[in-house]
Amino acid sequence: VRRNLSLRGIHNYAPPHLIQAVDFLARATADYDFSGLVSAWYPLQDIAAAVRAAGDPRAVRIGVSATDSTPSPIPQRGHS
């Protein structure tokens, strides 16, 4: 990490909406399958690949994880 930069993003909703959404997801996980909300997960060191994947119209959301426990395999365009 260089220059102590932070990346934050909120698009089309305010922070209270995000809090409401996360609270809903936490309450409703037993009733609904939310696994499809994130199309693929990438480790932080592969951020460039994650940004490319986010440009794929089939991607719902792309997850980026700062931990070593990133789920895999990661689906890529042209692969199943």
PDB file of N, CA and C in Angstrom:
ATOM      1  N   VAL A   1       0.857  -1.174   0.000  1.00  0.00           N
ATOM      2  CA  VAL A   1       0.000   0.000   0.000  1.00  0.00           C
ATOM      3  C   VAL A   1       0.894   1.225   0.000  1.00  0.00           C
ATOM      4  N   ARG A   2       0.574   2.127  -0.863  1.00  0.00           N
ATOM      5  CA  ARG A   2       1.347   3.366  -0.950  1.00  0.00           C
ATOM      6  C   ARG A   2       0.424   4.550  -0.720  1.00  0.00           C
ATOM      7  N   ARG A   3       0.932   5.561  -0.127  1.00  0.00           N
ATOM      8  CA  ARG A   3       0.267   6.855   0.074  1.00  0.00           C
ATOM      9  C   ARG A   3      -0.967   6.790   0.959  1.00  0.00           C
ATOM     10  N   ASN A   4      -1.254   5.683   1.621  1.00  0.00           N
ATOM     11  CA  ASN A   4      -2.405   5.560   2.528  1.00  0.00           C
ATOM     12  C   ASN A   4      -3.712   6.004   1.885  1.00  0.00           C
ATOM     13  N   LEU A   5      -3.941   5.626   0.644  1.00  0.00           N
ATOM     14  CA  LEU A   5      -5.177   5.984  -0.050  1.00  0.00           C
ATOM     15  C   LEU A   5      -6.298   5.040   0.347  1.00  0.00           C
ATOM     16  N   SER A   6      -7.503   5.546   0.359  1.00  0.00           N
ATOM     17  CA  SER A   6      -8.699   4.736   0.612  1.00  0.00           C
ATOM     18  C   SER A   6      -9.599   4.816  -0.601  1.00  0.00           C
ATOM     19  N   LEU A   7     -10.238   3.710  -0.917  1.00  0.00           N
ATOM     20  CA  LEU A   7     -11.185   3.664  -2.016  1.00  0.00           C
ATOM     21  C   LEU A   7     -12.549   3.366  -1.432  1.00  0.00           C
ATOM     22  N   ARG A   8     -13.477   4.267  -1.661  1.00  0.00           N
ATOM     23  CA  ARG A   8     -14.840   4.080  -1.171  1.00  0.00           C
ATOM     24  C   ARG A   8     -15.787   4.375  -2.317  1.00  0.00           C
ATOM     25  N   GLY A   9     -16.897   3.694  -2.330  1.00  0.00           N
ATOM     26  CA  GLY A   9     -17.846   3.968  -3.393  1.00  0.00           C
ATOM     27  C   GLY A   9     -19.269   3.662  -2.995  1.00  0.00           C
ATOM     28  N   ILE A  10     -20.114   4.590  -3.268  1.00  0.00           N
ATOM     29  CA  ILE A  10     -21.551   4.409  -3.080  1.00  0.00           C
ATOM     30  C   ILE A  10     -22.195   4.976  -4.333  1.00  0.00           C
ATOM     31  N   HIS A  11     -23.012   4.188  -4.975  1.00  0.00           N
ATOM     32  CA  HIS A  11     -23.618   4.618  -6.226  1.00  0.00           C
ATOM     33  C   HIS A  11     -25.125   4.432  -6.149  1.00  0.00           C
ATOM     34  N   ASN A  12     -25.837   5.501  -6.299  1.00  0.00           N
ATOM     35  CA  ASN A  12     -27.305   5.503  -6.364  1.00  0.00           C
ATOM     36  C   ASN A  12     -28.005   5.188  -5.052  1.00  0.00           C
ATOM     37  N   TYR A  13     -27.318   5.233  -3.953  1.00  0.00           N
ATOM     38  CA  TYR A  13     -27.976   5.091  -2.664  1.00  0.00           C
ATOM     39  C   TYR A  13     -27.106   5.727  -1.589  1.00  0.00           C
ATOM     40  N   ALA A  14     -27.761   6.096  -0.513  1.00  0.00           N
ATOM     41  CA  ALA A  14     -27.067   6.745   0.599  1.00  0.00           C
ATOM     42  C   ALA A  14     -26.599   5.691   1.604  1.00  0.00           C
ATOM     43  N   PRO A  15     -25.627   6.012   2.451  1.00  0.00           N
ATOM     44  CA  PRO A  15     -25.138   5.046   3.442  1.00  0.00           C
ATOM     45  C   PRO A  15     -26.233   4.384   4.284  1.00  0.00           C
ATOM     46  N   PRO A  16     -27.297   5.102   4.708  1.00  0.00           N
ATOM     47  CA  PRO A  16     -28.343   4.401   5.471  1.00  0.00           C
ATOM     48  C   PRO A  16     -29.015   3.274   4.677  1.00  0.00           C
ATOM     49  N   HIS A  17     -29.081   3.429   3.352  1.00  0.00           N
ATOM     50  CA  HIS A  17     -29.670   2.367   2.529  1.00  0.00           C
ATOM     51  C   HIS A  17     -28.796   1.120   2.559  1.00  0.00           C
ATOM     52  N   LEU A  18     -27.490   1.307   2.550  1.00  0.00           N
ATOM     53  CA  LEU A  18     -26.581   0.168   2.630  1.00  0.00           C
ATOM     54  C   LEU A  18     -26.734  -0.544   3.968  1.00  0.00           C
ATOM     55  N   ILE A  19     -26.858   0.214   5.034  1.00  0.00           N
ATOM     56  CA  ILE A  19     -27.060  -0.377   6.363  1.00  0.00           C
ATOM     57  C   ILE A  19     -28.351  -1.189   6.390  1.00  0.00           C
ATOM     58  N   GLN A  20     -29.426  -0.637   5.824  1.00  0.00           N
ATOM     59  CA  GLN A  20     -30.700  -1.367   5.767  1.00  0.00           C
ATOM     60  C   GLN A  20     -30.557  -2.652   4.962  1.00  0.00           C
ATOM     61  N   ALA A  21     -29.850  -2.582   3.849  1.00  0.00           N
ATOM     62  CA  ALA A  21     -29.682  -3.762   3.002  1.00  0.00           C
ATOM     63  C   ALA A  21     -28.882  -4.850   3.718  1.00  0.00           C
ATOM     64  N   VAL A  22     -27.807  -4.466   4.381  1.00  0.00           N
ATOM     65  CA  VAL A  22     -26.992  -5.447   5.104  1.00  0.00           C
ATOM     66  C   VAL A  22     -27.792  -6.059   6.247  1.00  0.00           C
ATOM     67  N   ASP A  23     -28.566  -5.246   6.955  1.00  0.00           N
ATOM     68  CA  ASP A  23     -29.424  -5.771   8.024  1.00  0.00           C
ATOM     69  C   ASP A  23     -30.434  -6.772   7.467  1.00  0.00           C
ATOM     70  N   PHE A  24     -31.034  -6.450   6.320  1.00  0.00           N
ATOM     71  CA  PHE A  24     -31.985  -7.369   5.698  1.00  0.00           C
ATOM     72  C   PHE A  24     -31.304  -8.686   5.330  1.00  0.00           C
ATOM     73  N   LEU A  25     -30.137  -8.596   4.702  1.00  0.00           N
ATOM     74  CA  LEU A  25     -29.419  -9.814   4.325  1.00  0.00           C
ATOM     75  C   LEU A  25     -29.109 -10.675   5.542  1.00  0.00           C
ATOM     76  N   ALA A  26     -28.712 -10.048   6.631  1.00  0.00           N
ATOM     77  CA  ALA A  26     -28.395 -10.796   7.854  1.00  0.00           C
ATOM     78  C   ALA A  26     -29.628 -11.494   8.412  1.00  0.00           C
ATOM     79  N   ARG A  27     -30.783 -10.832   8.345  1.00  0.00           N
ATOM     80  CA  ARG A  27     -32.019 -11.423   8.878  1.00  0.00           C
ATOM     81  C   ARG A  27     -32.588 -12.505   7.967  1.00  0.00           C
ATOM     82  N   ALA A  28     -32.396 -12.379   6.668  1.00  0.00           N
ATOM     83  CA  ALA A  28     -33.110 -13.227   5.715  1.00  0.00           C
ATOM     84  C   ALA A  28     -32.278 -14.369   5.142  1.00  0.00           C
ATOM     85  N   THR A  29     -31.075 -14.584   5.622  1.00  0.00           N
ATOM     86  CA  THR A  29     -30.228 -15.624   5.025  1.00  0.00           C
ATOM     87  C   THR A  29     -30.815 -17.022   5.155  1.00  0.00           C
ATOM     88  N   ALA A  30     -31.619 -17.264   6.170  1.00  0.00           N
ATOM     89  CA  ALA A  30     -32.233 -18.587   6.326  1.00  0.00           C
ATOM     90  C   ALA A  30     -33.384 -18.792   5.344  1.00  0.00           C
ATOM     91  N   ASP A  31     -33.962 -17.702   4.856  1.00  0.00           N
ATOM     92  CA  ASP A  31     -35.138 -17.791   3.987  1.00  0.00           C
ATOM     93  C   ASP A  31     -34.825 -17.669   2.499  1.00  0.00           C
ATOM     94  N   TYR A  32     -33.708 -17.058   2.160  1.00  0.00           N
ATOM     95  CA  TYR A  32     -33.384 -16.794   0.757  1.00  0.00           C
ATOM     96  C   TYR A  32     -31.943 -17.184   0.465  1.00  0.00           C
ATOM     97  N   ASP A  33     -31.707 -17.587  -0.777  1.00  0.00           N
ATOM     98  CA  ASP A  33     -30.355 -17.901  -1.230  1.00  0.00           C
ATOM     99  C   ASP A  33     -29.764 -16.652  -1.885  1.00  0.00           C
ATOM    100  N   PHE A  34     -28.834 -16.013  -1.214  1.00  0.00           N
ATOM    101  CA  PHE A  34     -28.217 -14.794  -1.725  1.00  0.00           C
ATOM    102  C   PHE A  34     -26.875 -15.063  -2.405  1.00  0.00           C
ATOM    103  N   SER A  35     -26.537 -16.318  -2.619  1.00  0.00           N
ATOM    104  CA  SER A  35     -25.219 -16.641  -3.172  1.00  0.00           C
ATOM    105  C   SER A  35     -25.001 -16.048  -4.561  1.00  0.00           C
ATOM    106  N   GLY A  36     -26.065 -15.806  -5.300  1.00  0.00           N
ATOM    107  CA  GLY A  36     -25.930 -15.249  -6.640  1.00  0.00           C
ATOM    108  C   GLY A  36     -25.724 -13.752  -6.686  1.00  0.00           C
ATOM    109  N   LEU A  37     -25.729 -13.085  -5.532  1.00  0.00           N
ATOM    110  CA  LEU A  37     -25.551 -11.632  -5.523  1.00  0.00           C
ATOM    111  C   LEU A  37     -24.131 -11.211  -5.880  1.00  0.00           C
ATOM    112  N   VAL A  38     -23.174 -12.082  -5.645  1.00  0.00           N
ATOM    113  CA  VAL A  38     -21.786 -11.801  -6.019  1.00  0.00           C
ATOM    114  C   VAL A  38     -21.400 -12.832  -7.069  1.00  0.00           C
ATOM    115  N   SER A  39     -21.127 -12.346  -8.273  1.00  0.00           N
ATOM    116  CA  SER A  39     -20.825 -13.250  -9.384  1.00  0.00           C
ATOM    117  C   SER A  39     -19.479 -13.937  -9.233  1.00  0.00           C
ATOM    118  N   ALA A  40     -18.504 -13.230  -8.688  1.00  0.00           N
ATOM    119  CA  ALA A  40     -17.154 -13.788  -8.530  1.00  0.00           C
ATOM    120  C   ALA A  40     -16.423 -13.013  -7.446  1.00  0.00           C
ATOM    121  N   TRP A  41     -15.475 -13.695  -6.801  1.00  0.00           N
ATOM    122  CA  TRP A  41     -14.628 -13.077  -5.771  1.00  0.00           C
ATOM    123  C   TRP A  41     -13.197 -13.046  -6.263  1.00  0.00           C
ATOM    124  N   TYR A  42     -12.508 -11.964  -5.966  1.00  0.00           N
ATOM    125  CA  TYR A  42     -11.103 -11.809  -6.327  1.00  0.00           C
ATOM    126  C   TYR A  42     -10.314 -11.396  -5.093  1.00  0.00           C
ATOM    127  N   PRO A  43      -9.091 -11.904  -4.950  1.00  0.00           N
ATOM    128  CA  PRO A  43      -8.232 -11.400  -3.876  1.00  0.00           C
ATOM    129  C   PRO A  43      -7.783  -9.979  -4.229  1.00  0.00           C
ATOM    130  N   LEU A  44      -7.488  -9.197  -3.226  1.00  0.00           N
ATOM    131  CA  LEU A  44      -7.115  -7.798  -3.422  1.00  0.00           C
ATOM    132  C   LEU A  44      -5.946  -7.642  -4.390  1.00  0.00           C
ATOM    133  N   GLN A  45      -5.009  -8.568  -4.365  1.00  0.00           N
ATOM    134  CA  GLN A  45      -3.861  -8.445  -5.267  1.00  0.00           C
ATOM    135  C   GLN A  45      -4.255  -8.605  -6.734  1.00  0.00           C
ATOM    136  N   ASP A  46      -5.465  -9.101  -7.015  1.00  0.00           N
ATOM    137  CA  ASP A  46      -5.960  -9.236  -8.390  1.00  0.00           C
ATOM    138  C   ASP A  46      -7.016  -8.184  -8.707  1.00  0.00           C
ATOM    139  N   ILE A  47      -6.880  -6.997  -8.136  1.00  0.00           N
ATOM    140  CA  ILE A  47      -7.882  -5.946  -8.312  1.00  0.00           C
ATOM    141  C   ILE A  47      -8.082  -5.586  -9.787  1.00  0.00           C
ATOM    142  N   ALA A  48      -7.032  -5.621 -10.590  1.00  0.00           N
ATOM    143  CA  ALA A  48      -7.174  -5.297 -12.013  1.00  0.00           C
ATOM    144  C   ALA A  48      -8.101  -6.300 -12.701  1.00  0.00           C
ATOM    145  N   ALA A  49      -7.958  -7.572 -12.381  1.00  0.00           N
ATOM    146  CA  ALA A  49      -8.843  -8.592 -12.949  1.00  0.00           C
ATOM    147  C   ALA A  49     -10.270  -8.403 -12.456  1.00  0.00           C
ATOM    148  N   ALA A  50     -10.426  -7.994 -11.200  1.00  0.00           N
ATOM    149  CA  ALA A  50     -11.764  -7.752 -10.650  1.00  0.00           C
ATOM    150  C   ALA A  50     -12.446  -6.606 -11.377  1.00  0.00           C
ATOM    151  N   VAL A  51     -11.710  -5.550 -11.656  1.00  0.00           N
ATOM    152  CA  VAL A  51     -12.286  -4.407 -12.375  1.00  0.00           C
ATOM    153  C   VAL A  51     -12.675  -4.823 -13.788  1.00  0.00           C
ATOM    154  N   ARG A  52     -11.845  -5.623 -14.442  1.00  0.00           N
ATOM    155  CA  ARG A  52     -12.205  -6.123 -15.782  1.00  0.00           C
ATOM    156  C   ARG A  52     -13.472  -6.971 -15.718  1.00  0.00           C
ATOM    157  N   ALA A  53     -13.559  -7.847 -14.717  1.00  0.00           N
ATOM    158  CA  ALA A  53     -14.735  -8.709 -14.574  1.00  0.00           C
ATOM    159  C   ALA A  53     -15.996  -7.891 -14.324  1.00  0.00           C
ATOM    160  N   ALA A  54     -15.865  -6.779 -13.615  1.00  0.00           N
ATOM    161  CA  ALA A  54     -17.026  -5.934 -13.335  1.00  0.00           C
ATOM    162  C   ALA A  54     -17.603  -5.336 -14.614  1.00  0.00           C
ATOM    163  N   GLY A  55     -16.806  -5.257 -15.666  1.00  0.00           N
ATOM    164  CA  GLY A  55     -17.290  -4.759 -16.946  1.00  0.00           C
ATOM    165  C   GLY A  55     -18.086  -5.773 -17.740  1.00  0.00           C
ATOM    166  N   ASP A  56     -18.092  -7.010 -17.306  1.00  0.00           N
ATOM    167  CA  ASP A  56     -18.851  -8.067 -17.980  1.00  0.00           C
ATOM    168  C   ASP A  56     -20.330  -7.875 -17.676  1.00  0.00           C
ATOM    169  N   PRO A  57     -21.176  -7.731 -18.686  1.00  0.00           N
ATOM    170  CA  PRO A  57     -22.608  -7.507 -18.425  1.00  0.00           C
ATOM    171  C   PRO A  57     -23.289  -8.654 -17.682  1.00  0.00           C
ATOM    172  N   ARG A  58     -22.674  -9.832 -17.663  1.00  0.00           N
ATOM    173  CA  ARG A  58     -23.259 -10.956 -16.920  1.00  0.00           C
ATOM    174  C   ARG A  58     -22.983 -10.872 -15.426  1.00  0.00           C
ATOM    175  N   ALA A  59     -22.050 -10.028 -15.014  1.00  0.00           N
ATOM    176  CA  ALA A  59     -21.674  -9.921 -13.605  1.00  0.00           C
ATOM    177  C   ALA A  59     -22.719  -9.118 -12.834  1.00  0.00           C
ATOM    178  N   VAL A  60     -23.229  -9.699 -11.755  1.00  0.00           N
ATOM    179  CA  VAL A  60     -24.154  -8.978 -10.882  1.00  0.00           C
ATOM    180  C   VAL A  60     -23.350  -8.020 -10.023  1.00  0.00           C
ATOM    181  N   ARG A  61     -22.445  -8.557  -9.245  1.00  0.00           N
ATOM    182  CA  ARG A  61     -21.502  -7.804  -8.417  1.00  0.00           C
ATOM    183  C   ARG A  61     -20.204  -8.604  -8.394  1.00  0.00           C
ATOM    184  N   ILE A  62     -19.109  -7.903  -8.269  1.00  0.00           N
ATOM    185  CA  ILE A  62     -17.808  -8.542  -8.136  1.00  0.00           C
ATOM    186  C   ILE A  62     -17.300  -8.241  -6.738  1.00  0.00           C
ATOM    187  N   GLY A  63     -16.886  -9.291  -6.025  1.00  0.00           N
ATOM    188  CA  GLY A  63     -16.366  -9.115  -4.677  1.00  0.00           C
ATOM    189  C   GLY A  63     -14.850  -9.075  -4.677  1.00  0.00           C
ATOM    190  N   VAL A  64     -14.298  -8.230  -3.807  1.00  0.00           N
ATOM    191  CA  VAL A  64     -12.855  -8.152  -3.609  1.00  0.00           C
ATOM    192  C   VAL A  64     -12.598  -8.377  -2.134  1.00  0.00           C
ATOM    193  N   SER A  65     -11.741  -9.334  -1.838  1.00  0.00           N
ATOM    194  CA  SER A  65     -11.463  -9.695  -0.455  1.00  0.00           C
ATOM    195  C   SER A  65     -10.031  -9.343  -0.078  1.00  0.00           C
ATOM    196  N   ALA A  66      -9.875  -8.710   1.073  1.00  0.00           N
ATOM    197  CA  ALA A  66      -8.542  -8.364   1.568  1.00  0.00           C
ATOM    198  C   ALA A  66      -7.937  -9.494   2.389  1.00  0.00           C
ATOM    199  N   THR A  67      -8.671 -10.578   2.589  1.00  0.00           N
ATOM    200  CA  THR A  67      -8.167 -11.700   3.380  1.00  0.00           C
ATOM    201  C   THR A  67      -7.623 -12.781   2.463  1.00  0.00           C
ATOM    202  N   ASP A  68      -6.988 -13.766   3.051  1.00  0.00           N
ATOM    203  CA  ASP A  68      -6.473 -14.895   2.275  1.00  0.00           C
ATOM    204  C   ASP A  68      -7.539 -15.951   2.011  1.00  0.00           C
ATOM    205  N   SER A  69      -8.755 -15.743   2.503  1.00  0.00           N
ATOM    206  CA  SER A  69      -9.800 -16.765   2.397  1.00  0.00           C
ATOM    207  C   SER A  69     -10.748 -16.501   1.235  1.00  0.00           C
ATOM    208  N   THR A  70     -10.226 -15.956   0.146  1.00  0.00           N
ATOM    209  CA  THR A  70     -11.053 -15.660  -1.011  1.00  0.00           C
ATOM    210  C   THR A  70     -11.571 -16.948  -1.636  1.00  0.00           C
ATOM    211  N   PRO A  71     -12.893 -17.055  -1.836  1.00  0.00           N
ATOM    212  CA  PRO A  71     -13.450 -18.242  -2.488  1.00  0.00           C
ATOM    213  C   PRO A  71     -12.900 -18.394  -3.905  1.00  0.00           C
ATOM    214  N   SER A  72     -12.757 -19.615  -4.352  1.00  0.00           N
ATOM    215  CA  SER A  72     -12.330 -19.865  -5.712  1.00  0.00           C
ATOM    216  C   SER A  72     -12.922 -21.201  -6.146  1.00  0.00           C
ATOM    217  N   PRO A  73     -12.978 -21.591  -7.385  1.00  0.00           N
ATOM    218  CA  PRO A  73     -12.424 -20.869  -8.511  1.00  0.00           C
ATOM    219  C   PRO A  73     -13.249 -19.636  -8.858  1.00  0.00           C
ATOM    220  N   ILE A  74     -12.632 -18.759  -9.597  1.00  0.00           N
ATOM    221  CA  ILE A  74     -13.280 -17.521 -10.001  1.00  0.00           C
ATOM    222  C   ILE A  74     -13.662 -17.646 -11.468  1.00  0.00           C
ATOM    223  N   PRO A  75     -14.960 -17.558 -11.784  1.00  0.00           N
ATOM    224  CA  PRO A  75     -15.362 -17.672 -13.186  1.00  0.00           C
ATOM    225  C   PRO A  75     -14.859 -16.484 -13.999  1.00  0.00           C
ATOM    226  N   GLN A  76     -14.371 -16.757 -15.177  1.00  0.00           N
ATOM    227  CA  GLN A  76     -13.888 -15.716 -16.075  1.00  0.00           C
ATOM    228  C   GLN A  76     -14.688 -15.772 -17.365  1.00  0.00           C
ATOM    229  N   ARG A  77     -14.701 -14.691 -18.093  1.00  0.00           N
ATOM    230  CA  ARG A  77     -15.388 -14.642 -19.384  1.00  0.00           C
ATOM    231  C   ARG A  77     -14.820 -15.731 -20.290  1.00  0.00           C
ATOM    232  N   GLY A  78     -15.711 -16.476 -20.903  1.00  0.00           N
ATOM    233  CA  GLY A  78     -15.290 -17.533 -21.799  1.00  0.00           C
ATOM    234  C   GLY A  78     -15.000 -18.853 -21.119  1.00  0.00           C
ATOM    235  N   HIS A  79     -15.098 -18.886 -19.786  1.00  0.00           N
ATOM    236  CA  HIS A  79     -14.884 -20.119 -19.027  1.00  0.00           C
ATOM    237  C   HIS A  79     -16.153 -20.453 -18.279  1.00  0.00           C
ATOM    238  N   SER A  80     -16.336 -21.711 -17.974  1.00  0.00           N
ATOM    239  CA  SER A  80     -17.522 -22.096 -17.203  1.00  0.00           C
ATOM    240  C   SER A  80     -17.163 -22.409 -15.781  1.00  0.00           C
TER     241      SER A  80
END
